[in-house]
Short mmCIF file of C-alpha atoms in Angstrom, two decimals:
data_model
loop_
_atom_site.label_atom_id
_atom_site.label_comp_id
_atom_site.label_asym_id
_atom_site.label_seq_id
_atom_site.Cartn_x
_atom_site.Cartn_y
_atom_site.Cartn_z
CA MET A 19 77.53 103.99 95.95
CA ASP A 20 79.14 103.27 99.62
CA LEU A 21 82.61 102.35 100.26
CA LYS A 22 82.41 99.34 100.62
CA ARG A 23 80.56 98.33 97.05
CA ALA A 24 82.59 100.71 95.29
CA ILE A 25 85.97 98.96 96.56
CA GLU A 26 84.43 95.64 95.39
CA LYS A 27 82.84 97.25 92.16
CA ASN A 28 87.00 98.30 91.94
CA LEU A 29 88.23 94.97 93.00
CA LEU A 30 86.64 93.08 90.54
CA GLU A 31 86.86 94.94 87.96
CA TYR A 32 91.15 95.50 88.27
CA VAL A 33 91.47 91.10 89.72
CA ALA A 34 89.86 90.12 86.21
CA VAL A 35 92.77 91.76 84.12
CA LYS A 36 95.32 89.86 83.64
CA THR A 37 98.77 91.73 84.20
CA HIS A 38 101.44 88.72 85.12
CA THR A 39 104.40 90.02 85.91
CA SER A 40 107.63 90.17 83.15
CA THR A 41 104.98 89.62 80.15
CA ALA A 42 103.08 92.08 78.03
CA LEU A 43 100.40 91.11 79.72
CA GLU A 44 101.30 94.01 82.09
CA ASN A 45 99.93 96.07 79.71
CA ASN A 46 96.51 95.28 79.80
CA ASN A 47 95.99 97.55 82.67
CA VAL A 48 96.30 100.82 80.53
CA GLU A 49 92.89 99.53 79.25
CA PHE A 50 91.35 99.04 82.89
CA PHE A 51 92.56 102.51 83.78
CA GLU A 52 91.33 104.24 80.75
CA LYS A 53 88.76 103.32 81.38
CA TRP A 54 88.02 104.51 84.75
CA PHE A 55 89.33 108.00 83.98
CA GLU A 56 86.26 108.02 81.92
CA GLU A 57 83.92 107.24 84.70
CA VAL A 58 85.01 109.38 86.59
CA PRO A 59 84.09 113.08 86.48
CA TYR A 60 86.92 115.03 87.92
CA PHE A 61 89.61 112.82 85.51
CA LYS A 62 86.77 112.69 82.28
CA GLU A 63 86.73 116.48 83.07
CA HIS A 64 90.90 116.63 83.88
CA SER A 65 92.79 115.04 81.47
CA GLN A 66 96.26 117.87 82.07
CA ASN A 67 96.06 115.78 85.15
CA ARG A 68 96.27 111.97 84.77
CA GLY A 69 97.78 110.09 82.03
CA PHE A 70 100.44 106.60 80.87
CA HIS A 71 104.17 107.71 81.86
CA GLU A 72 106.50 105.61 79.57
CA ILE A 73 108.98 103.69 81.49
CA GLU A 74 112.14 104.79 79.19
CA GLY A 75 113.73 101.72 77.47
CA ASP A 76 111.13 99.03 78.83
CA HIS A 77 110.90 96.62 76.43
CA LEU A 78 107.78 95.75 76.92
CA GLY A 79 106.34 98.95 76.64
CA ARG A 80 105.29 99.38 79.92
CA LYS A 81 103.32 102.52 81.17
CA ILE A 82 102.31 103.90 84.66
CA PRO A 83 98.98 105.27 85.20
CA TRP A 84 98.72 108.00 87.17
CA ALA A 85 96.27 110.23 88.20
CA LEU A 86 96.85 113.72 90.31
CA LEU A 87 93.56 114.66 92.63
CA LYS A 88 95.09 118.60 92.45
CA GLY A 89 93.09 120.29 95.64
CA GLN A 90 94.67 123.80 97.68
CA GLY A 91 97.74 124.19 98.29
CA ASP A 92 100.76 122.29 97.62
CA ASP A 93 100.89 119.85 100.27
CA THR A 94 101.18 116.19 98.20
CA ILE A 95 100.47 112.58 99.47
CA ILE A 96 101.98 110.27 96.64
CA ILE A 97 100.11 107.05 96.56
CA ILE A 98 101.36 103.81 94.96
CA HIS A 99 100.48 100.84 94.46
CA HIS A 100 102.42 97.37 91.76
CA THR A 101 99.35 96.85 88.76
CA ASP A 102 101.34 93.05 88.30
CA THR A 103 101.15 89.87 89.94
CA VAL A 104 102.97 86.58 89.63
CA ASP A 105 100.99 84.29 87.50
CA THR A 106 98.13 81.42 88.27
CA ASP A 107 99.96 78.99 87.03
CA ASP A 108 98.76 76.93 90.66
CA TYR A 109 95.95 76.79 90.06
CA GLY A 110 95.37 74.11 87.61
CA VAL A 111 91.89 73.45 86.87
CA ASN A 112 90.63 76.61 88.20
CA LEU A 113 93.34 79.03 86.92
CA GLU A 114 90.43 80.41 84.78
CA LEU A 115 88.55 81.75 88.42
CA ALA A 116 91.84 82.71 90.28
CA TYR A 117 90.52 86.18 88.60
CA LYS A 118 87.21 86.16 89.92
CA PRO A 119 87.39 85.86 93.85
CA TYR A 120 83.82 85.10 94.81
CA GLU A 121 83.73 82.72 91.66
CA ILE A 122 86.93 81.69 93.19
CA THR A 123 85.93 81.71 97.19
CA GLU A 124 82.69 79.60 96.05
CA GLU A 125 84.54 76.38 95.02
CA TYR A 126 87.27 75.68 97.28
CA LYS A 127 84.02 75.98 99.46
CA LYS A 128 83.12 72.48 97.87
CA GLY A 129 85.32 71.12 99.24
CA ARG A 130 87.69 69.56 95.85
CA VAL A 131 90.84 71.39 96.30
CA ASP A 132 93.46 70.71 98.58
CA LEU A 133 93.41 73.54 101.62
CA ASP A 134 95.91 72.80 104.31
CA GLU A 135 93.75 73.11 108.27
CA LEU A 136 94.39 77.29 108.42
CA VAL A 137 92.91 78.16 105.49
CA GLN A 138 90.45 76.19 105.30
CA LYS A 139 89.37 77.34 108.89
CA ASP A 140 89.62 81.11 107.09
CA LEU A 141 87.39 79.87 104.70
CA ASP A 142 84.71 78.49 106.58
CA SER A 143 84.94 81.31 108.96
CA GLY A 144 83.54 83.41 105.86
CA GLN A 145 85.64 86.57 106.48
CA TRP A 146 88.26 85.74 103.87
CA LEU A 147 88.15 86.28 99.62
CA PHE A 148 90.63 84.23 97.65
CA GLY A 149 91.96 84.99 94.34
CA ARG A 150 95.04 86.68 92.65
CA GLY A 151 95.61 89.44 93.62
CA VAL A 152 93.17 90.49 96.09
CA ALA A 153 95.78 90.89 98.46
CA ASP A 154 98.87 91.40 96.78
CA MET A 155 98.35 93.82 95.83
CA LYS A 156 94.69 95.25 93.64
CA GLY A 157 92.85 94.80 96.94
CA GLY A 158 94.69 98.11 97.99
CA ALA A 159 94.58 99.28 94.57
CA ALA A 160 90.81 98.92 95.06
CA ILE A 161 90.16 100.69 98.34
CA VAL A 162 92.62 104.07 96.72
CA LEU A 163 91.00 104.32 93.33
CA SER A 164 87.68 104.35 95.61
CA LEU A 165 88.75 106.94 98.05
CA LEU A 166 89.69 109.11 94.85
CA GLU A 167 86.49 109.03 93.56
CA GLU A 168 85.24 110.21 96.68
CA TYR A 169 87.76 113.25 97.44
CA SER A 170 87.00 114.35 93.81
CA LYS A 171 83.90 114.73 93.95
CA ALA A 172 84.51 117.18 97.27
CA PRO A 173 85.06 121.34 95.31
CA ASP A 174 87.01 122.37 97.98
CA PHE A 175 89.24 119.22 98.66
CA LYS A 176 92.82 120.52 100.57
CA GLY A 177 95.70 119.76 99.06
CA ASN A 178 96.81 116.87 96.75
CA ILE A 179 96.77 113.05 96.15
CA LEU A 180 99.18 111.65 93.32
CA PHE A 181 98.23 108.43 93.00
CA LEU A 182 100.25 105.59 90.52
CA GLY A 183 100.63 102.30 89.10
CA VAL A 184 103.52 100.87 88.71
CA PRO A 185 104.58 97.73 86.75
CA ASP A 186 107.26 95.70 87.41
CA GLU A 187 107.56 95.36 91.27
CA GLU A 188 107.34 91.50 91.19
CA ASN A 189 110.64 91.36 88.86
CA LEU A 190 112.93 94.53 89.19
CA SER A 191 110.89 97.05 90.22
CA ALA A 192 111.30 99.20 86.41
CA GLY A 193 107.64 100.56 86.80
CA MET A 194 108.93 102.45 89.87
CA ARG A 195 113.53 103.69 89.06
CA GLY A 196 110.75 104.59 86.07
CA ALA A 197 108.10 106.69 88.08
CA VAL A 198 111.11 109.15 89.39
CA THR A 199 111.56 110.96 87.23
CA LEU A 200 107.32 111.69 86.30
CA LEU A 201 107.82 111.94 90.18
CA LYS A 202 110.73 115.38 89.22
CA GLU A 203 109.15 116.29 86.01
CA LEU A 204 105.29 116.87 88.55
CA LYS A 205 106.66 118.47 90.98
CA GLU A 206 108.33 121.33 89.02
CA SER A 207 105.49 121.59 86.92
CA ARG A 208 102.58 121.38 89.04
CA SER A 209 104.66 122.85 91.62
CA LEU A 210 103.70 119.78 94.23
CA ASN A 211 105.30 119.31 97.54
CA TYR A 212 105.30 115.49 98.50
CA ILE A 213 104.87 115.31 101.82
CA LEU A 214 104.60 111.65 102.36
CA MET A 215 104.92 108.08 100.05
CA LEU A 216 102.22 105.73 100.81
CA ASP A 217 101.91 102.61 99.48
CA VAL A 218 99.34 99.64 100.53
CA GLU A 219 101.05 96.59 100.16
CA PRO A 220 99.05 94.46 102.47
CA HIS A 221 100.45 93.69 105.47
CA GLU A 222 100.98 89.61 107.38
CA ARG A 223 100.55 88.96 110.83
CA ASP A 224 102.78 87.27 113.92
CA SER A 225 100.22 87.49 115.84
CA GLU A 226 95.44 87.35 114.06
CA ASP A 227 95.36 90.00 116.79
CA VAL A 228 98.20 91.92 116.03
CA ALA A 229 98.15 94.58 113.00
CA THR A 230 101.27 96.52 111.75
CA ILE A 231 101.70 99.53 109.93
CA TYR A 232 105.47 100.27 107.99
CA ASP A 233 107.44 103.39 107.95
CA GLY A 234 110.64 102.14 107.07
CA SER A 235 111.46 99.18 103.94
CA VAL A 236 114.14 97.06 104.36
CA GLY A 237 117.29 97.55 101.48
CA LYS A 238 118.72 94.29 99.24
CA LEU A 239 121.93 93.48 97.49
CA MET A 240 123.14 90.62 95.67
CA PRO A 241 127.02 90.25 95.60
CA VAL A 242 127.90 88.47 92.88
CA PHE A 243 131.21 86.53 93.04
CA TYR A 244 133.38 85.15 90.35
CA VAL A 245 136.44 83.18 90.76
CA ARG A 246 138.85 81.87 88.14
CA GLY A 247 140.98 79.25 89.69
CA LYS A 248 144.18 77.40 87.35
CA LEU A 249 143.37 75.00 85.67
CA ALA A 250 144.92 71.58 86.25
CA HIS A 251 144.66 67.42 85.64
CA VAL A 252 143.46 65.81 88.47
CA GLY A 253 146.45 64.01 88.73
CA GLN A 254 148.46 67.04 88.80
CA VAL A 255 146.36 69.13 91.06
CA PHE A 256 148.96 71.37 92.95
CA ARG A 257 149.81 72.97 89.77
CA GLY A 258 146.23 74.09 89.82
CA LEU A 259 144.01 75.63 92.52
CA ASN A 260 140.52 74.39 92.67
CA PRO A 261 138.14 77.28 92.25
CA ILE A 262 134.83 75.52 94.01
CA ASN A 263 137.64 75.08 96.88
CA LEU A 264 137.96 78.68 97.00
CA LEU A 265 134.42 79.54 96.50
CA SER A 266 132.78 76.97 99.10
CA GLU A 267 135.27 78.95 101.36
CA ILE A 268 133.59 82.19 101.09
CA VAL A 269 131.01 80.47 101.69
CA ARG A 270 131.66 79.51 105.07
CA LYS A 271 132.63 82.48 106.32
CA THR A 272 129.96 85.00 104.73
CA ASP A 273 126.93 82.01 104.59
CA LEU A 274 124.96 83.45 108.43
CA ASN A 275 127.20 85.47 109.35
CA ALA A 276 125.79 87.20 112.35
CA ASP A 277 128.48 90.18 111.45
CA PHE A 278 125.88 90.80 108.90
CA ILE A 279 122.68 90.66 111.35
CA GLU A 280 121.12 94.79 111.76
CA THR A 281 118.82 96.41 114.33
CA VAL A 282 117.20 99.32 113.63
CA GLY A 283 114.51 100.43 115.89
CA ASN A 284 112.35 96.97 115.92
CA THR A 285 113.22 95.24 113.12
CA THR A 286 116.35 93.02 112.92
CA THR A 287 117.21 91.78 109.73
CA PRO A 288 118.64 87.88 109.18
CA PRO A 289 121.76 86.92 108.15
CA PRO A 290 122.85 87.39 104.77
CA THR A 291 122.00 83.47 102.15
CA TRP A 292 123.39 82.15 99.68
CA LEU A 293 121.17 81.96 96.83
CA TYR A 294 123.37 79.61 94.64
CA MET A 295 126.68 78.55 93.30
CA LYS A 296 127.94 75.93 91.14
CA ASP A 297 131.39 75.73 88.87
CA LYS A 298 131.81 76.72 85.48
CA LYS A 299 132.06 73.43 83.85
CA GLU A 300 129.74 73.22 80.43
CA VAL A 301 131.13 68.98 80.58
CA TYR A 302 132.17 66.42 82.17
CA ASP A 303 136.71 65.95 81.85
CA VAL A 304 139.56 65.00 85.05
CA SER A 305 140.42 68.73 84.75
CA LEU A 306 139.39 71.08 88.01
CA PRO A 307 137.14 73.41 86.54
CA ILE A 308 138.36 76.55 85.58
CA ALA A 309 135.90 79.00 86.98
CA ALA A 310 132.82 79.21 90.22
CA ALA A 311 130.49 81.50 90.88
CA GLY A 312 127.59 82.09 92.69
CA TYR A 313 125.50 84.79 94.66
CA MET A 314 124.41 85.94 97.86
CA SER A 315 121.27 87.96 100.04
CA VAL A 316 122.23 90.54 102.13
CA LEU A 317 119.65 92.62 103.58
CA THR A 318 120.62 95.81 104.76
CA LEU A 319 118.79 98.62 107.93
CA ASP A 320 121.37 101.02 108.16
CA LYS A 321 123.94 99.96 106.57
CA PRO A 322 125.28 101.61 103.14
CA PRO A 323 126.03 99.41 100.02
CA LYS A 324 129.73 99.87 100.43
CA GLU A 325 130.67 99.30 103.80
CA ILE A 326 129.37 95.53 103.33
CA PHE A 327 131.31 94.91 100.46
CA ASP A 328 134.29 96.12 102.31
CA LYS A 329 133.61 93.59 104.48
CA LEU A 330 133.19 90.36 102.06
CA TYR A 331 136.19 91.84 100.69
CA GLN A 332 137.59 91.35 103.73
CA LEU A 333 136.25 87.64 104.36
CA SER A 334 137.47 86.86 100.41
CA TYR A 335 140.69 87.83 101.32
CA GLU A 336 140.98 86.09 104.73
CA ALA A 337 139.09 82.80 102.53
CA PHE A 338 142.09 82.86 99.68
CA GLU A 339 144.87 82.78 102.39
CA LYS A 340 143.08 79.68 103.79
CA VAL A 341 142.88 77.72 101.13
CA ILE A 342 146.07 78.75 100.15
CA GLU A 343 147.65 78.02 104.46
CA ASP A 344 145.14 74.92 103.51
CA THR A 345 146.26 73.52 100.23
CA LYS A 346 150.00 74.16 101.61
CA LYS A 347 149.81 71.90 104.64
CA SER A 348 147.86 69.41 102.04
CA TYR A 349 151.65 69.86 99.69
CA ASN A 350 153.57 69.49 102.40
CA LYS A 351 152.08 66.40 103.90
CA TYR A 352 151.99 65.15 99.98
CA GLN A 353 155.90 65.78 99.18
CA LYS A 354 156.83 63.48 102.55
CA MET A 355 154.83 60.74 101.84
CA SER A 356 155.47 60.39 97.83
CA GLY A 357 159.07 61.38 98.59
CA LYS A 358 159.12 64.04 95.59
CA LYS A 359 160.13 67.03 95.09
CA LEU A 360 157.28 69.08 93.69
CA ASP A 361 157.63 73.52 92.84
CA ALA A 362 156.67 75.72 95.39
CA LEU A 363 153.57 77.14 95.48
CA LYS A 364 153.04 80.90 93.57
CA TRP A 365 149.76 81.44 95.15
CA LYS A 366 148.62 84.43 96.23
CA PRO A 367 145.11 86.26 97.60
CA ASN A 368 144.16 88.77 94.50
CA VAL A 369 140.62 89.35 95.13
CA LYS A 370 139.40 92.52 93.29
CA PHE A 371 135.85 94.11 93.14
CA TYR A 372 134.93 94.53 89.32
CA GLY A 373 134.73 98.41 88.55
CA ASP A 374 138.96 97.50 89.64
CA LEU A 375 138.58 94.92 87.54
CA TYR A 376 137.10 97.03 84.18
CA LYS A 377 139.76 99.40 84.52
CA GLU A 378 142.81 97.10 84.53
CA ALA A 379 140.95 95.85 81.64
CA LEU A 380 140.95 99.40 80.24
CA ARG A 381 144.56 99.63 80.67
CA ASP A 382 145.43 96.65 79.06
CA SER A 383 143.67 96.09 76.26
CA GLY A 384 141.62 99.57 75.76
CA GLU A 385 138.82 100.34 72.67
CA ALA A 386 139.51 96.52 71.84
CA PHE A 387 137.97 95.97 75.33
CA THR A 388 135.16 98.50 75.33
CA GLN A 389 133.63 97.65 71.82
CA ALA A 390 133.82 93.50 73.04
CA ILE A 391 131.50 94.71 76.86
CA GLU A 392 129.08 97.18 73.99
CA LYS A 393 128.57 94.06 71.66
CA LEU A 394 128.37 91.61 74.62
CA MET A 395 125.58 94.16 76.70
CA LYS A 396 123.85 94.12 73.12
CA SER A 397 123.32 90.29 72.87
CA LEU A 398 122.70 89.93 76.69
CA LYS A 399 120.45 92.91 76.39
CA SER A 400 118.16 90.73 73.23
CA ASP A 401 118.01 87.69 75.36
CA PHE A 402 117.29 89.53 78.38
CA ASN A 403 113.75 90.38 76.91
CA ASN A 404 113.01 87.72 75.24
CA ASN A 405 114.20 85.34 78.24
CA LYS A 406 116.52 83.48 77.14
CA LEU A 407 118.89 84.57 80.08
CA SER A 408 118.81 85.64 83.86
CA ILE A 409 120.42 88.33 85.12
CA ILE A 410 122.41 85.93 87.55
CA ASP A 411 124.47 84.74 83.74
CA GLY A 412 124.24 87.66 82.32
CA ALA A 413 126.84 88.79 85.23
CA TYR A 414 129.02 86.28 85.08
CA LYS A 415 129.20 86.41 81.70
CA ILE A 416 130.15 90.12 81.76
CA ILE A 417 133.08 89.28 84.29
CA GLU A 418 133.95 86.58 81.89
CA LYS A 419 134.48 89.22 79.39
CA THR A 420 136.58 91.53 80.94
CA LEU A 421 138.92 89.08 82.52
CA GLU A 422 139.59 87.76 78.94
CA TYR A 423 141.19 91.22 78.02
CA VAL A 424 142.85 91.72 81.65
CA LYS A 425 146.78 90.17 81.25
CA ASP A 426 146.74 89.13 84.37
CA LEU A 427 145.55 85.62 84.16
CA SER A 428 146.34 84.58 88.32
CA PRO A 429 143.94 83.18 90.46
CA VAL A 430 140.78 85.43 90.68
CA VAL A 431 137.98 86.76 93.38
CA VAL A 432 136.14 89.17 91.85
CA ILE A 433 133.03 90.94 93.72
CA ALA A 434 130.37 93.02 91.35
CA LEU A 435 126.88 94.01 92.69
CA SER A 436 123.67 92.37 90.47
CA PRO A 437 120.47 93.77 90.06
CA PRO A 438 118.28 94.60 91.80
CA TYR A 439 119.21 97.00 94.47
CA TYR A 440 116.65 98.49 96.68
CA PRO A 441 118.00 100.53 99.38
CA ASN A 442 117.38 100.28 102.54
CA THR A 443 114.52 103.27 103.51
CA ASN A 444 113.53 104.70 106.83
CA ASN A 445 111.49 108.03 108.31
CA ASN A 446 114.44 107.98 110.34
CA MET A 447 116.41 109.79 107.24
CA VAL A 448 114.43 112.07 106.85
CA ALA A 449 113.28 112.99 110.52
CA GLU A 450 113.25 116.81 110.28
CA LYS A 451 110.01 116.12 107.61
CA CYS A 452 107.94 113.40 109.38
CA LEU A 453 106.85 115.14 112.75
CA GLU A 454 103.05 115.10 111.67
CA ILE A 455 103.98 111.54 110.05
CA ASN A 456 104.36 109.93 113.28
CA LYS A 457 102.01 112.16 114.61
CA SER A 458 99.12 110.85 112.70
CA VAL A 459 100.25 107.26 113.07
CA GLU A 460 100.20 107.67 116.54
CA SER A 461 96.09 109.05 116.09
CA LEU A 462 96.01 106.83 114.00
CA VAL A 463 96.78 103.41 116.50
CA LYS A 464 94.61 105.44 118.86
CA PHE A 465 91.97 105.20 116.72
CA ALA A 466 91.73 101.34 116.14
CA LYS A 467 92.43 100.80 119.08
CA GLU A 468 89.64 102.43 121.01
CA THR A 469 86.87 102.04 117.86
CA TRP A 470 87.50 98.35 116.91
CA ASN A 471 89.76 97.16 120.03
CA GLN A 472 92.00 95.91 117.06
CA GLN A 473 95.93 97.17 117.81
CA TYR A 474 98.47 98.55 115.64
CA TYR A 475 102.08 97.69 115.66
CA VAL A 476 104.63 100.64 113.54
CA GLN A 477 107.05 98.17 112.69
CA ASN A 478 110.37 100.17 111.28
CA TYR A 479 111.29 98.40 107.73
CA PHE A 480 109.05 96.98 105.53
CA THR A 481 110.78 93.44 105.04
CA GLY A 482 108.81 91.72 102.60
CA ILE A 483 110.96 94.05 100.10
CA SER A 484 108.70 96.87 98.68
CA ASP A 485 109.06 99.69 96.33
CA LEU A 486 109.38 102.24 99.04
CA SER A 487 113.07 101.44 98.77
CA TYR A 488 113.39 104.00 95.79
CA ALA A 489 111.20 107.12 98.08
CA MET A 490 114.41 107.89 99.46
CA PHE A 491 118.44 107.31 99.87
CA GLU A 492 120.39 109.09 101.93
CA ALA A 493 124.45 107.30 101.13
CA ASP A 494 127.30 109.62 100.31
CA ARG A 495 128.09 110.01 96.72
CA GLU A 496 131.10 107.85 97.71
CA ASN A 497 128.49 104.93 98.18
CA ILE A 498 126.91 106.24 94.59
CA LYS A 499 130.31 106.08 92.76
CA TYR A 500 130.42 102.99 93.72
CA ILE A 501 127.20 101.16 92.79
CA GLU A 502 127.94 102.84 89.15
CA GLU A 503 130.98 101.24 88.97
CA ASN A 504 130.14 97.89 90.36
CA MET A 505 126.34 97.62 89.40
CA LEU A 506 127.25 95.19 86.11
CA MET A 507 124.63 96.44 83.17
CA TRP A 508 124.58 100.43 85.34
CA LYS A 509 122.54 102.11 82.20
CA ASP A 510 122.92 99.18 80.15
CA ILE A 511 120.33 97.50 81.36
CA TYR A 512 119.56 98.73 84.90
CA TYR A 513 119.82 101.89 86.01
CA ILE A 514 119.03 103.68 89.32
CA PRO A 515 118.29 107.71 89.43
CA LEU A 516 120.01 107.90 92.56
CA GLU A 517 120.56 111.54 92.70
CA ASP A 518 117.15 111.74 91.66
CA ILE A 519 116.06 110.05 94.26
CA LYS A 520 118.43 111.86 97.11
CA GLU A 521 117.11 114.90 96.04
CA LEU A 522 113.42 113.68 95.98
CA SER A 523 114.26 112.55 100.08
CA ILE A 524 110.16 111.82 100.41
CA PRO A 525 109.20 109.78 103.64
CA VAL A 526 107.39 106.55 103.71
CA LEU A 527 104.56 104.55 104.89
CA ASN A 528 103.07 101.94 104.31
CA VAL A 529 99.64 100.64 105.52
CA GLY A 530 97.40 98.37 103.54
CA PRO A 531 95.47 95.08 104.63
CA TRP A 532 95.85 91.75 106.07
CA GLY A 533 96.74 89.28 103.79
CA LYS A 534 98.00 86.18 103.31
CA ASP A 535 99.47 83.39 101.29
CA PHE A 536 100.94 85.27 98.72
CA HIS A 537 102.09 83.87 95.21
CA LYS A 538 100.27 80.36 96.30
CA TYR A 539 96.28 79.68 95.40
CA THR A 540 95.39 80.23 98.56
CA GLU A 541 96.01 84.03 98.04
CA ARG A 542 93.62 85.72 100.29
CA VAL A 543 92.62 88.81 102.01
CA TYR A 544 90.62 89.98 105.46
CA MET A 545 87.12 91.23 104.11
CA GLU A 546 87.29 93.07 106.82
CA ASP A 547 90.33 95.02 106.29
CA LEU A 548 89.36 95.48 102.58
CA PHE A 549 86.33 97.11 102.72
CA TYR A 550 86.19 98.98 106.29
CA ARG A 551 88.77 99.52 108.66
CA THR A 552 92.08 99.62 105.46
CA PRO A 553 90.00 102.52 103.98
CA ILE A 554 88.60 104.29 107.52
CA LEU A 555 92.83 104.47 108.41
CA ILE A 556 94.25 105.92 105.79
CA ASP A 557 91.80 108.47 104.91
CA ARG A 558 92.18 109.65 107.83
CA MET A 559 95.60 110.04 107.43
CA VAL A 560 95.06 112.18 104.07
CA LYS A 561 92.39 113.91 105.76
CA GLU A 562 94.83 114.80 108.95
CA LEU A 563 98.10 115.05 106.96
CA LEU A 564 97.10 117.82 104.23
CA SER A 565 94.59 119.40 106.79
CA ASN A 566 97.69 120.71 108.68
#
């Protein structure tokens, strides 16, 4: 069977398997890979070189399919893809056709589905294949499976390839976080020297003429802010402190704040932005709300978490000062106009990281607090597992519970870190390991231009968030400690083995086919890339790096 037919076969069979993220359907990939292992003679005969790694504590019982093609020597390339896809609800009446790429493509040609001009143009060209997961990212997986089938036939294959399928990438990356344990175990038990982690996520293009290879992945932080004010009747507003006002001032100082923009190499992050904010009132009444909360997204390229959060602390403190100052101005004017003499305002800026609040609750309430938190965590875990509660709402509950056990009842801003956390990664962080990789990338770029007149651009960071974030971690012990203290649900519900990742520190690349409209009913992959160009590029890179 030629490579194109092998890729097509693997793609159609894999896409037909429903693996919707964060559902029990993700486990359907096990049957697919069990069948594939048995169909490939090498893996059928070497059962010790493949298996399913259980993700510790995973409420859905998801597993990581892995296969090790053991050749000559210790040098090993890890190739990853994520096994989950988003659901198909937006396909409407064509929901079942979403898993049949050629059939859904033909259905779209009948003109019964509303397609925009660009989608229609791609459809009419005959160069694109539609369907759920064809791009994101079972197309890339089909390429790698087909290459592995070919490599496994070579009796003198040089080097090793470790293939991983990680679940939950579309949600909290439980698969890749859990895979770190497997990587460490195999490295030690099989004497593997990891020289590269290659992801095959699809790439998007700003210009149709320029394809992209990535040698890093953007980082992402989710700061959570919980503001407790002071309750008061609306007719006596100066006896209270409105948390909505304070949180709004924090939003004004942080949203789109250009001080957070980073440029590293040829990548620049957008400024941070807020995704949600709301008071904590459950019903209408004529009192000020007691609290307000929200969260934001911060993308990073080089800055460690503590530096980001120290800046957020400073801005929150300034926001608190500004609200107090504005309140005093209004207060003084009210006294002057009303002729009433009121008590002097007593508010002072009060901003705390969650780790400090936790220590304060422990000091004030001791065992009563630890028991309450332990009970809450069990309840939250159950609610998360049964889709009754979001991560963010759980974060608020943890902060609220902690505040209950602190004696100080004054207004306060609490800043915490919520899952998920994606560390920023780039090969410059492990430059000494990347000399041959950089040469190989240069060779690929030259080859593509000379062979297909196709320009490939090396982007320093994949900005769509990827599992490559868990290939390396270069921040110091102070930052690891900071994350451990301020990440809500740490170890109880959410955990990243940062020390193990730091020890592994594997160079990264992303080389995948051109895709469009991921997560939409118009998701599609460019067939020239899927069947020809991307497989050739990956094949050349693998052989170049493992032959050194």
